[in-house]
Amino acid sequence: MAKKSVASLQTGSKRLSKAIKMKKSPKTGAYTFVEAIMDPAQVKDFFSKK
């Protein structure tokens, strides 16, 4: 289960995006959040990975 949340960030001449994905632990059933700051072109790949 993934929740998509993307914010645009600008630092100098680079444009970055912050992506937050919600993952459910198979062991405990608790949800954790995985955050990453990356190039906007890589966001789709980040959400397609399990």
PDB file of C-alpha atoms in Angstrom:
ATOM      1  CA  MET A   1       0.000   0.000   0.000  1.00  0.00           C
ATOM      2  CA  ALA A   2       1.535   3.313  -0.995  1.00  0.00           C
ATOM      3  CA  LYS A   3       0.427   6.846  -0.416  1.00  0.00           C
ATOM      4  CA  LYS A   4       1.638   9.411  -2.890  1.00  0.00           C
ATOM      5  CA  SER A   5       2.697  12.799  -1.638  1.00  0.00           C
ATOM      6  CA  VAL A   6       5.039  14.909  -3.729  1.00  0.00           C
ATOM      7  CA  ALA A   7       6.285  18.401  -2.952  1.00  0.00           C
ATOM      8  CA  SER A   8       8.432  20.460  -5.313  1.00  0.00           C
ATOM      9  CA  LEU A   9      11.635  21.905  -3.908  1.00  0.00           C
ATOM     10  CA  GLN A  10      13.985  24.365  -5.559  1.00  0.00           C
ATOM     11  CA  THR A  11      17.588  24.737  -4.455  1.00  0.00           C
ATOM     12  CA  GLY A  12      19.699  26.993  -6.631  1.00  0.00           C
ATOM     13  CA  SER A  13      19.578  25.739 -10.201  1.00  0.00           C
ATOM     14  CA  LYS A  14      18.387  22.195  -9.353  1.00  0.00           C
ATOM     15  CA  ARG A  15      14.728  21.231  -9.107  1.00  0.00           C
ATOM     16  CA  LEU A  16      14.016  18.455  -6.622  1.00  0.00           C
ATOM     17  CA  SER A  17      10.941  16.608  -5.376  1.00  0.00           C
ATOM     18  CA  LYS A  18      10.271  15.108  -1.971  1.00  0.00           C
ATOM     19  CA  ALA A  19       8.327  11.850  -2.166  1.00  0.00           C
ATOM     20  CA  ILE A  20       6.717  10.096   0.807  1.00  0.00           C
ATOM     21  CA  LYS A  21       5.620   6.459   0.584  1.00  0.00           C
ATOM     22  CA  MET A  22       3.625   4.585   3.208  1.00  0.00           C
ATOM     23  CA  LYS A  23       4.639   0.932   3.692  1.00  0.00           C
ATOM     24  CA  LYS A  24       2.964  -1.722   5.822  1.00  0.00           C
ATOM     25  CA  SER A  25       5.205  -4.054   7.786  1.00  0.00           C
ATOM     26  CA  PRO A  26       4.330  -7.699   7.081  1.00  0.00           C
ATOM     27  CA  LYS A  27       5.587  -8.726  10.520  1.00  0.00           C
ATOM     28  CA  THR A  28       3.757  -6.275  12.809  1.00  0.00           C
ATOM     29  CA  GLY A  29       1.151  -4.719  10.522  1.00  0.00           C
ATOM     30  CA  ALA A  30       2.299  -1.210  11.482  1.00  0.00           C
ATOM     31  CA  TYR A  31       2.729   1.481   8.857  1.00  0.00           C
ATOM     32  CA  THR A  32       6.015   3.294   8.304  1.00  0.00           C
ATOM     33  CA  PHE A  33       6.821   6.227   6.069  1.00  0.00           C
ATOM     34  CA  VAL A  34       9.733   6.252   3.638  1.00  0.00           C
ATOM     35  CA  GLU A  35      10.851   9.707   2.504  1.00  0.00           C
ATOM     36  CA  ALA A  36      13.248  10.581  -0.297  1.00  0.00           C
ATOM     37  CA  ILE A  37      14.358  13.755  -2.070  1.00  0.00           C
ATOM     38  CA  MET A  38      15.086  13.151  -5.739  1.00  0.00           C
ATOM     39  CA  ASP A  39      14.893  14.416  -9.294  1.00  0.00           C
ATOM     40  CA  PRO A  40      11.258  14.700 -10.513  1.00  0.00           C
ATOM     41  CA  ALA A  41      11.956  12.158 -13.273  1.00  0.00           C
ATOM     42  CA  GLN A  42      12.715   9.443 -10.679  1.00  0.00           C
ATOM     43  CA  VAL A  43       9.488   9.815  -8.649  1.00  0.00           C
ATOM     44  CA  LYS A  44       7.522   7.314 -10.733  1.00  0.00           C
ATOM     45  CA  ASP A  45      10.231   4.654 -10.262  1.00  0.00           C
ATOM     46  CA  PHE A  46      10.282   5.316  -6.487  1.00  0.00           C
ATOM     47  CA  PHE A  47       6.560   4.592  -6.156  1.00  0.00           C
ATOM     48  CA  SER A  48       6.639   1.530  -8.432  1.00  0.00           C
ATOM     49  CA  LYS A  49       9.232  -0.266  -6.245  1.00  0.00           C
ATOM     50  CA  LYS A  50       7.977  -2.399  -3.367  1.00  0.00           C
TER      51      LYS A  50
END
